[in-house]
Amino acid sequence: MSRKLKELRELTDEQIVEMYDEVSSHTSVGLDYYAEELNRRSNEKTNKIIEKCTIWITIMTAVILIATIANVIIALGN
């Protein structure tokens, strides 16, 4: 059974997982199923690394901003 897209989007994550588990007992999968899961996990790891890098870039940008402001204050003071 397939649901309309609007109905599917209204379901919670838990409801979708429950439906998935029900259907999976009657379904056989091919190699793409496992390859897609490996790709999903790889993407998840990459996203976490990118998130950490973004945080560090933000911190470094703030430090550079503070240093630039201090430099301007020192330069105007002379």
Coordinates of N, CA, C and O in Angstrom, one line a residue:
M1 N 0.8 -1.2 0.0 CA 0.0 0.0 0.0 C 0.9 1.2 0.0 O 1.9 1.3 0.7
S2 N 0.5 2.2 -0.8 CA 1.2 3.4 -0.9 C 0.3 4.5 -0.4 O -0.9 4.5 -0.6
R3 N 0.9 5.5 0.2 CA 0.2 6.7 0.7 C 0.4 7.9 -0.2 O 1.4 7.9 -0.9
K4 N -0.6 8.8 -0.2 CA -0.4 10.0 -0.9 C 0.7 10.8 -0.2 O 1.0 10.7 1.0
L5 N 1.4 11.6 -1.0 CA 2.5 12.4 -0.5 C 2.1 13.3 0.7 O 2.9 13.3 1.7
K6 N 1.0 13.9 0.7 CA 0.5 14.8 1.8 C 0.4 13.9 3.0 O 0.8 14.4 4.1
E7 N -0.2 12.8 2.9 CA -0.4 11.9 4.1 C 1.0 11.4 4.6 O 1.1 11.4 5.9
L8 N 1.9 11.1 3.7 CA 3.2 10.6 4.1 C 3.9 11.7 4.9 O 4.6 11.4 5.9
R9 N 3.8 12.9 4.5 CA 4.5 14.0 5.1 C 3.9 14.4 6.5 O 4.6 15.0 7.3
E10 N 2.7 14.0 6.7 CA 2.0 14.3 8.0 C 2.4 13.2 9.1 O 2.2 13.4 10.2
L11 N 3.0 12.1 8.7 CA 3.4 11.0 9.6 C 4.6 11.4 10.4 O 5.5 12.2 9.9
T12 N 4.7 11.0 11.6 CA 5.9 11.2 12.4 C 7.0 10.2 12.0 O 6.7 9.2 11.3
D13 N 8.2 10.5 12.4 CA 9.3 9.6 12.1 C 9.1 8.2 12.6 O 9.3 7.2 12.0
E14 N 8.5 8.1 13.8 CA 8.3 6.8 14.5 C 7.2 6.0 13.7 O 7.4 4.8 13.5
Q15 N 6.2 6.7 13.1 CA 5.2 6.0 12.3 C 5.8 5.5 11.0 O 5.5 4.4 10.6
I16 N 6.7 6.3 10.4 CA 7.3 5.8 9.2 C 8.2 4.6 9.5 O 8.2 3.7 8.7
V17 N 9.0 4.7 10.6 CA 9.8 3.5 10.9 C 9.0 2.3 11.2 O 9.3 1.2 10.7
E18 N 7.9 2.4 11.8 CA 7.0 1.3 12.1 C 6.5 0.7 10.8 O 6.5 -0.5 10.6
M19 N 6.1 1.6 9.9 CA 5.6 1.1 8.6 C 6.7 0.4 7.8 O 6.5 -0.7 7.2
Y20 N 7.9 0.9 7.8 CA 9.0 0.4 7.2 C 9.3 -1.0 7.7 O 9.5 -2.0 6.9
D21 N 9.3 -1.2 9.0 CA 9.6 -2.5 9.6 C 8.5 -3.5 9.2 O 8.8 -4.7 9.0
E22 N 7.3 -3.1 9.1 CA 6.2 -4.0 8.7 C 6.4 -4.5 7.3 O 6.3 -5.7 7.0
V23 N 6.8 -3.6 6.4 CA 6.9 -3.9 5.0 C 8.2 -4.7 4.7 O 8.3 -5.6 3.9
S24 N 9.2 -4.4 5.5 CA 10.5 -5.1 5.3 C 10.5 -6.6 5.5 O 11.3 -7.3 4.9
S25 N 9.6 -7.1 6.3 CA 9.5 -8.5 6.5 C 9.0 -9.3 5.3 O 9.1 -10.5 5.2
H26 N 8.4 -8.5 4.4 CA 7.9 -9.1 3.1 C 8.6 -8.7 1.9 O 8.1 -8.8 0.8
T27 N 9.8 -8.1 2.1 CA 10.5 -7.5 0.9 C 11.9 -8.1 0.8 O 12.5 -8.3 1.8
S28 N 12.3 -8.3 -0.4 CA 13.7 -8.7 -0.6 C 14.4 -7.5 -1.3 O 13.8 -6.7 -2.0
V29 N 15.7 -7.3 -1.0 CA 16.4 -6.2 -1.5 C 17.6 -6.6 -2.3 O 18.0 -7.7 -2.3
G30 N 18.0 -5.6 -3.1 CA 19.2 -5.9 -4.0 C 20.4 -5.2 -3.4 O 20.4 -4.6 -2.3
L31 N 21.5 -5.2 -4.1 CA 22.7 -4.7 -3.6 C 22.7 -3.2 -3.4 O 23.3 -2.6 -2.6
D32 N 21.9 -2.5 -4.2 CA 21.7 -1.0 -4.1 C 21.2 -0.6 -2.7 O 21.6 0.4 -2.2
Y33 N 20.4 -1.4 -2.1 CA 19.9 -1.2 -0.8 C 21.1 -1.0 0.2 O 21.1 0.0 1.0
Y34 N 22.1 -1.9 0.1 CA 23.2 -1.8 1.1 C 24.2 -0.7 0.6 O 24.7 0.0 1.5
A35 N 24.3 -0.5 -0.6 CA 25.2 0.6 -1.1 C 24.6 2.0 -0.7 O 25.4 2.9 -0.3
E36 N 23.3 2.1 -0.8 CA 22.7 3.4 -0.4 C 22.8 3.6 1.1 O 23.0 4.8 1.5
E37 N 22.8 2.6 1.9 CA 22.9 2.7 3.3 C 24.4 3.2 3.6 O 24.6 4.0 4.5
L38 N 25.3 2.5 3.0 CA 26.7 2.9 3.2 C 27.0 4.4 2.8 O 27.6 5.1 3.5
N39 N 26.4 4.8 1.7 CA 26.5 6.2 1.2 C 25.8 7.1 2.2 O 26.3 8.2 2.5
R40 N 24.7 6.8 2.8 CA 24.0 7.6 3.8 C 24.8 7.8 5.0 O 25.0 8.9 5.5
R41 N 25.5 6.7 5.5 CA 26.3 6.8 6.6 C 27.5 7.6 6.4 O 28.0 8.4 7.2
S42 N 28.1 7.5 5.2 CA 29.2 8.3 4.8 C 28.9 9.8 4.7 O 29.6 10.7 5.2
N43 N 27.7 10.1 4.2 CA 27.2 11.5 4.1 C 27.0 12.0 5.5 O 27.3 13.2 5.8
E44 N 26.5 11.2 6.4 CA 26.2 11.6 7.8 C 27.6 12.0 8.5 O 27.6 13.0 9.2
K45 N 28.6 11.2 8.3 CA 29.9 11.5 8.8 C 30.5 12.8 8.3 O 31.0 13.6 9.0
T46 N 30.3 12.9 6.9 CA 30.8 14.1 6.3 C 30.1 15.4 6.8 O 30.7 16.4 7.1
N47 N 28.8 15.3 7.0 CA 28.0 16.4 7.5 C 28.5 16.8 8.9 O 28.5 18.0 9.2
K48 N 28.8 15.8 9.8 CA 29.3 16.1 11.1 C 30.6 16.8 11.0 O 30.9 17.8 11.8
I49 N 31.5 16.4 10.2 CA 32.8 17.0 10.0 C 32.6 18.5 9.5 O 33.3 19.4 10.0
I50 N 31.8 18.7 8.5 CA 31.5 20.0 8.0 C 30.9 20.9 9.1 O 31.3 22.1 9.1
E51 N 30.1 20.4 9.9 CA 29.5 21.2 11.0 C 30.6 21.6 11.9 O 30.6 22.8 12.3
K52 N 31.5 20.7 12.3 CA 32.6 21.1 13.2 C 33.5 22.2 12.5 O 33.9 23.1 13.2
C53 N 33.8 22.0 11.3 CA 34.6 23.0 10.6 C 34.0 24.3 10.5 O 34.6 25.4 10.7
T54 N 32.7 24.3 10.3 CA 31.9 25.6 10.2 C 32.0 26.3 11.6 O 32.2 27.5 11.6
I55 N 31.9 25.6 12.7 CA 32.0 26.2 14.0 C 33.4 26.8 14.2 O 33.5 27.9 14.6
W56 N 34.4 26.1 13.8 CA 35.8 26.6 13.9 C 36.0 27.8 13.0 O 36.7 28.8 13.4
I57 N 35.5 27.8 11.8 CA 35.6 28.9 10.9 C 34.9 30.2 11.6 O 35.4 31.3 11.5
T58 N 33.8 29.9 12.2 CA 33.1 31.0 12.8 C 33.9 31.6 14.0 O 34.0 32.8 14.1
I59 N 34.5 30.7 14.8 CA 35.3 31.2 15.9 C 36.5 32.0 15.4 O 36.8 33.0 15.9
M60 N 37.2 31.4 14.4 CA 38.4 32.1 13.8 C 38.0 33.5 13.2 O 38.7 34.4 13.3
T61 N 36.8 33.5 12.6 CA 36.3 34.8 12.0 C 36.1 35.8 13.1 O 36.5 37.0 12.9
A62 N 35.5 35.4 14.2 CA 35.3 36.3 15.3 C 36.6 36.8 15.9 O 36.8 38.0 16.2
V63 N 37.6 35.9 16.0 CA 38.9 36.3 16.5 C 39.6 37.3 15.6 O 40.1 38.3 16.0
I64 N 39.5 37.1 14.3 CA 40.1 38.0 13.3 C 39.3 39.4 13.4 O 39.9 40.4 13.3
L65 N 38.0 39.3 13.6 CA 37.2 40.6 13.7 C 37.7 41.4 14.9 O 37.9 42.6 14.8
I66 N 37.9 40.7 16.0 CA 38.3 41.4 17.3 C 39.7 41.9 17.1 O 40.0 43.1 17.4
A67 N 40.6 41.2 16.4 CA 42.0 41.6 16.2 C 42.0 42.8 15.2 O 42.7 43.8 15.4
T68 N 41.1 42.8 14.2 CA 41.0 44.0 13.3 C 40.5 45.2 14.0 O 41.0 46.3 13.8
I69 N 39.5 45.1 14.9 CA 39.0 46.2 15.6 C 40.1 46.8 16.5 O 40.3 48.0 16.6
A70 N 40.8 45.9 17.2 CA 41.9 46.3 18.1 C 42.9 47.0 17.2 O 43.5 48.1 17.7
N71 N 43.2 46.5 16.1 CA 44.2 47.2 15.2 C 43.8 48.6 14.8 O 44.6 49.5 14.7
V72 N 42.5 48.7 14.4 CA 42.0 50.0 14.0 C 42.1 51.0 15.2 O 42.5 52.2 15.0
I73 N 41.7 50.5 16.4 CA 41.8 51.4 17.6 C 43.2 51.8 17.8 O 43.5 53.0 18.1
I74 N 44.2 50.9 17.7 CA 45.6 51.2 17.9 C 46.0 52.2 16.9 O 46.7 53.2 17.2
A75 N 45.7 52.0 15.6 CA 46.1 52.8 14.5 C 45.5 54.2 14.6 O 46.2 55.2 14.3
L76 N 44.3 54.4 15.1 CA 43.7 55.7 15.2 C 44.2 56.4 16.5 O 44.1 57.6 16.5
G77 N 44.7 55.6 17.4 CA 45.2 56.2 18.6 C 46.6 56.9 18.4 O 47.0 57.8 19.2
N78 N 47.3 56.6 17.4 CA 48.6 57.2 17.1 C 48.5 58.4 16.4 O 48.2 59.1 15.7

